[in-house]
Amino acid sequence: MNEDPFKSKQERSSVRIEVATPRYWKEFKKLRLEAITGPDSKMFGVDTPEKLAQEQERTDLGWQEEMVLKDKFVMLAWMGKEAVGMGRAKKMEAPGVWYMYAGYVAPKFRGGTGKKIFATRLKEIIKRGGKIVRMKAHLINLKSIGLAESFGFKKVAESPEDGVTMELRDLKSPEVVKKIEEVLNTKLI
């Protein structure tokens, strides 16, 4: 009974999150496929056998290309040498507008890691000149909806087919910057 009850929480606080390079495409692929085939698969927009097959049959080069496009990025969360979570974002056609895809954290590393990935993606979008961020969440994904709202996202549309569409209109507002800084324990500006 000498086990430290706070060990897992301490370990999660030491997670490292960074923009992934194509070198880590296998880790990205593993986490993405785990996300879309696991018990929470409904949350990731892969809701038909055709979409699932398309993801599973993507070539190695296809996975790497996801990580090198100028207007897109993949974040990986690391615990030591193990990739434990991921999130993606892409620049939209309208100037300053970005879209954040659903993030994923392996079950045994949940409990704050997802929030840090979320905040790190917003920080990276600011760095890349983003002003507005959009995202979607499945209607039953109350944790993601709540997380987005805690950063200032507002619901702009809702339907059974598409879920909840949310938008953060002023990414650089003092309240949003403060929230990102609090979560990441760092200064942005």
CSV table of C-alpha atoms in Angstrom, one decimal:
chain,number,residue,atom,x,y,z
A,1,MET,CA,0.0,0.0,0.0
A,2,ASN,CA,3.0,2.3,-0.5
A,3,GLU,CA,1.6,3.4,-3.9
A,4,ASP,CA,1.2,7.1,-4.3
A,5,PRO,CA,-2.5,7.8,-5.0
A,6,PHE,CA,-1.6,11.0,-6.9
A,7,LYS,CA,0.8,9.3,-9.2
A,8,SER,CA,-1.4,9.1,-12.2
A,9,LYS,CA,-2.6,12.7,-11.8
A,10,GLN,CA,1.1,13.9,-11.5
A,11,GLU,CA,2.0,11.9,-14.6
A,12,ARG,CA,-0.8,13.5,-16.6
A,13,SER,CA,0.4,16.9,-15.6
A,14,SER,CA,3.7,16.2,-17.1
A,15,VAL,CA,2.3,15.4,-20.5
A,16,ARG,CA,4.1,17.0,-23.4
A,17,ILE,CA,2.0,18.3,-26.3
A,18,GLU,CA,3.5,19.4,-29.6
A,19,VAL,CA,2.8,19.8,-33.3
A,20,ALA,CA,3.6,16.4,-34.9
A,21,THR,CA,5.9,16.0,-37.8
A,22,PRO,CA,5.5,13.2,-40.5
A,23,ARG,CA,8.1,11.2,-38.5
A,24,TYR,CA,5.4,10.4,-36.1
A,25,TRP,CA,2.7,9.3,-38.6
A,26,LYS,CA,2.5,5.8,-37.1
A,27,GLU,CA,1.6,7.2,-33.7
A,28,PHE,CA,-1.0,9.5,-35.2
A,29,LYS,CA,-2.4,6.6,-37.2
A,30,LYS,CA,-2.6,4.3,-34.2
A,31,LEU,CA,-4.5,7.0,-32.1
A,32,ARG,CA,-6.8,7.9,-34.9
A,33,LEU,CA,-7.8,4.3,-35.6
A,34,GLU,CA,-8.2,3.6,-31.9
A,35,ALA,CA,-10.5,6.7,-31.7
A,36,ILE,CA,-12.7,5.7,-34.6
A,37,THR,CA,-13.0,2.0,-33.7
A,38,GLY,CA,-13.2,2.2,-29.9
A,39,PRO,CA,-16.3,2.5,-27.7
A,40,ASP,CA,-16.5,6.3,-28.3
A,41,SER,CA,-16.3,6.0,-32.1
A,42,LYS,CA,-19.6,7.9,-32.6
A,43,MET,CA,-17.9,11.0,-31.4
A,44,PHE,CA,-15.4,11.2,-34.3
A,45,GLY,CA,-17.6,11.6,-37.4
A,46,VAL,CA,-16.9,8.2,-38.8
A,47,ASP,CA,-20.4,7.0,-38.8
A,48,THR,CA,-20.7,4.7,-41.8
A,49,PRO,CA,-18.8,1.6,-42.9
A,50,GLU,CA,-17.6,3.5,-45.9
A,51,LYS,CA,-16.0,6.2,-43.9
A,52,LEU,CA,-14.4,3.7,-41.6
A,53,ALA,CA,-13.0,1.7,-44.5
A,54,GLN,CA,-11.6,4.9,-46.0
A,55,GLU,CA,-9.7,5.7,-42.8
A,56,GLN,CA,-8.5,2.1,-42.3
A,57,GLU,CA,-7.3,1.8,-46.0
A,58,ARG,CA,-5.4,5.1,-46.0
A,59,THR,CA,-1.9,4.6,-47.3
A,60,ASP,CA,1.2,5.3,-45.2
A,61,LEU,CA,1.9,8.3,-47.4
A,62,GLY,CA,-1.7,9.5,-46.8
A,63,TRP,CA,-1.2,9.5,-43.1
A,64,GLN,CA,2.1,11.4,-43.5
A,65,GLU,CA,0.5,14.0,-45.8
A,66,GLU,CA,-2.1,14.8,-43.0
A,67,MET,CA,0.9,16.1,-41.1
A,68,VAL,CA,2.7,18.3,-43.6
A,69,LEU,CA,0.0,20.4,-45.3
A,70,LYS,CA,0.6,24.1,-44.7
A,71,ASP,CA,-3.0,24.9,-43.6
A,72,LYS,CA,-3.4,21.9,-41.3
A,73,PHE,CA,-1.7,20.5,-38.3
A,74,VAL,CA,-1.8,17.4,-36.0
A,75,MET,CA,-1.0,17.7,-32.2
A,76,LEU,CA,0.3,14.7,-30.4
A,77,ALA,CA,0.4,14.4,-26.6
A,78,TRP,CA,3.2,12.3,-25.2
A,79,MET,CA,3.8,10.6,-21.9
A,80,GLY,CA,7.5,9.8,-22.0
A,81,LYS,CA,7.9,8.0,-25.3
A,82,GLU,CA,4.3,7.0,-25.7
A,83,ALA,CA,1.8,9.0,-27.8
A,84,VAL,CA,-1.3,9.1,-25.6
A,85,GLY,CA,-3.6,11.7,-27.3
A,86,MET,CA,-4.1,13.7,-30.4
A,87,GLY,CA,-6.0,16.6,-32.0
A,88,ARG,CA,-6.1,18.2,-35.4
A,89,ALA,CA,-7.1,21.5,-36.9
A,90,LYS,CA,-7.2,23.0,-40.4
A,91,LYS,CA,-7.5,26.5,-41.9
A,92,MET,CA,-10.7,27.2,-43.7
A,93,GLU,CA,-11.1,29.2,-46.9
A,94,ALA,CA,-12.3,32.4,-45.1
A,95,PRO,CA,-9.4,34.5,-43.8
A,96,GLY,CA,-8.6,33.8,-40.1
A,97,VAL,CA,-11.1,31.0,-39.7
A,98,TRP,CA,-10.0,27.5,-38.5
A,99,TYR,CA,-11.8,24.2,-37.9
A,100,MET,CA,-10.8,21.9,-35.0
A,101,TYR,CA,-11.5,18.2,-35.4
A,102,ALA,CA,-12.5,16.0,-32.5
A,103,GLY,CA,-9.5,15.3,-30.2
A,104,TYR,CA,-8.8,11.9,-28.6
A,105,VAL,CA,-7.0,10.7,-25.5
A,106,ALA,CA,-6.3,7.0,-24.7
A,107,PRO,CA,-8.6,6.0,-21.9
A,108,LYS,CA,-6.0,5.4,-19.2
A,109,PHE,CA,-4.6,8.9,-19.8
A,110,ARG,CA,-7.8,10.9,-19.5
A,111,GLY,CA,-8.4,13.4,-16.8
A,112,GLY,CA,-7.0,16.7,-18.0
A,113,THR,CA,-4.9,15.6,-21.0
A,114,GLY,CA,-7.8,16.4,-23.5
A,115,LYS,CA,-8.2,19.9,-22.0
A,116,LYS,CA,-4.5,20.5,-22.5
A,117,ILE,CA,-4.6,19.3,-26.1
A,118,PHE,CA,-7.6,21.5,-26.7
A,119,ALA,CA,-5.8,24.6,-25.3
A,120,THR,CA,-2.6,23.8,-27.2
A,121,ARG,CA,-4.5,23.6,-30.5
A,122,LEU,CA,-6.0,27.0,-29.8
A,123,LYS,CA,-2.6,28.4,-28.9
A,124,GLU,CA,-1.2,27.0,-32.2
A,125,ILE,CA,-4.1,28.5,-34.2
A,126,ILE,CA,-3.4,32.0,-32.6
A,127,LYS,CA,0.3,31.5,-33.6
A,128,ARG,CA,-0.9,30.8,-37.2
A,129,GLY,CA,-3.0,34.0,-37.3
A,130,GLY,CA,-6.4,32.4,-36.5
A,131,LYS,CA,-9.2,34.7,-35.2
A,132,ILE,CA,-12.3,32.4,-35.4
A,133,VAL,CA,-12.5,28.7,-34.6
A,134,ARG,CA,-15.3,26.3,-35.5
A,135,MET,CA,-15.9,22.8,-34.4
A,136,LYS,CA,-18.6,20.1,-34.2
A,137,ALA,CA,-19.5,17.8,-31.4
A,138,HIS,CA,-21.8,14.8,-31.4
A,139,LEU,CA,-25.0,15.7,-29.5
A,140,ILE,CA,-24.3,13.1,-26.8
A,141,ASN,CA,-20.7,14.3,-26.3
A,142,LEU,CA,-21.5,16.6,-23.4
A,143,LYS,CA,-17.9,16.7,-22.2
A,144,SER,CA,-16.6,18.1,-25.4
A,145,ILE,CA,-19.4,20.6,-25.6
A,146,GLY,CA,-18.8,21.7,-22.0
A,147,LEU,CA,-15.0,21.9,-22.6
A,148,ALA,CA,-15.6,24.1,-25.7
A,149,GLU,CA,-18.0,26.4,-23.8
A,150,SER,CA,-15.5,26.8,-21.0
A,151,PHE,CA,-13.1,28.4,-23.6
A,152,GLY,CA,-15.9,30.7,-24.9
A,153,PHE,CA,-17.3,28.6,-27.8
A,154,LYS,CA,-21.0,29.2,-28.5
A,155,LYS,CA,-23.5,26.9,-30.2
A,156,VAL,CA,-24.4,28.2,-33.6
A,157,ALA,CA,-26.4,25.2,-35.0
A,158,GLU,CA,-27.7,21.8,-33.8
A,159,SER,CA,-29.2,18.9,-35.7
A,160,PRO,CA,-29.5,15.1,-35.1
A,161,GLU,CA,-27.4,14.5,-38.3
A,162,ASP,CA,-24.6,16.9,-37.8
A,163,GLY,CA,-24.6,17.3,-34.0
A,164,VAL,CA,-23.7,20.7,-32.4
A,165,THR,CA,-21.7,23.2,-34.5
A,166,MET,CA,-19.8,25.6,-32.2
A,167,GLU,CA,-17.8,28.8,-32.9
A,168,LEU,CA,-15.4,30.9,-31.0
A,169,ARG,CA,-15.7,34.4,-32.5
A,170,ASP,CA,-12.7,36.1,-30.9
A,171,LEU,CA,-9.8,33.7,-30.3
A,172,LYS,CA,-7.6,36.6,-29.1
A,173,SER,CA,-10.0,38.0,-26.6
A,174,PRO,CA,-8.5,38.5,-23.1
A,175,GLU,CA,-10.9,35.9,-21.6
A,176,VAL,CA,-9.9,33.2,-24.1
A,177,VAL,CA,-6.2,34.0,-23.8
A,178,LYS,CA,-6.4,33.9,-20.0
A,179,LYS,CA,-8.2,30.5,-20.1
A,180,ILE,CA,-5.5,29.1,-22.5
A,181,GLU,CA,-2.8,30.4,-20.2
A,182,GLU,CA,-4.4,28.9,-17.1
A,183,VAL,CA,-4.8,25.5,-18.7
A,184,LEU,CA,-1.2,25.5,-20.1
A,185,ASN,CA,0.3,27.4,-17.1
A,186,THR,CA,2.0,29.7,-19.5
A,187,LYS,CA,1.9,33.3,-20.9
A,188,LEU,CA,0.8,33.7,-24.5
A,189,ILE,CA,1.1,37.5,-24.9
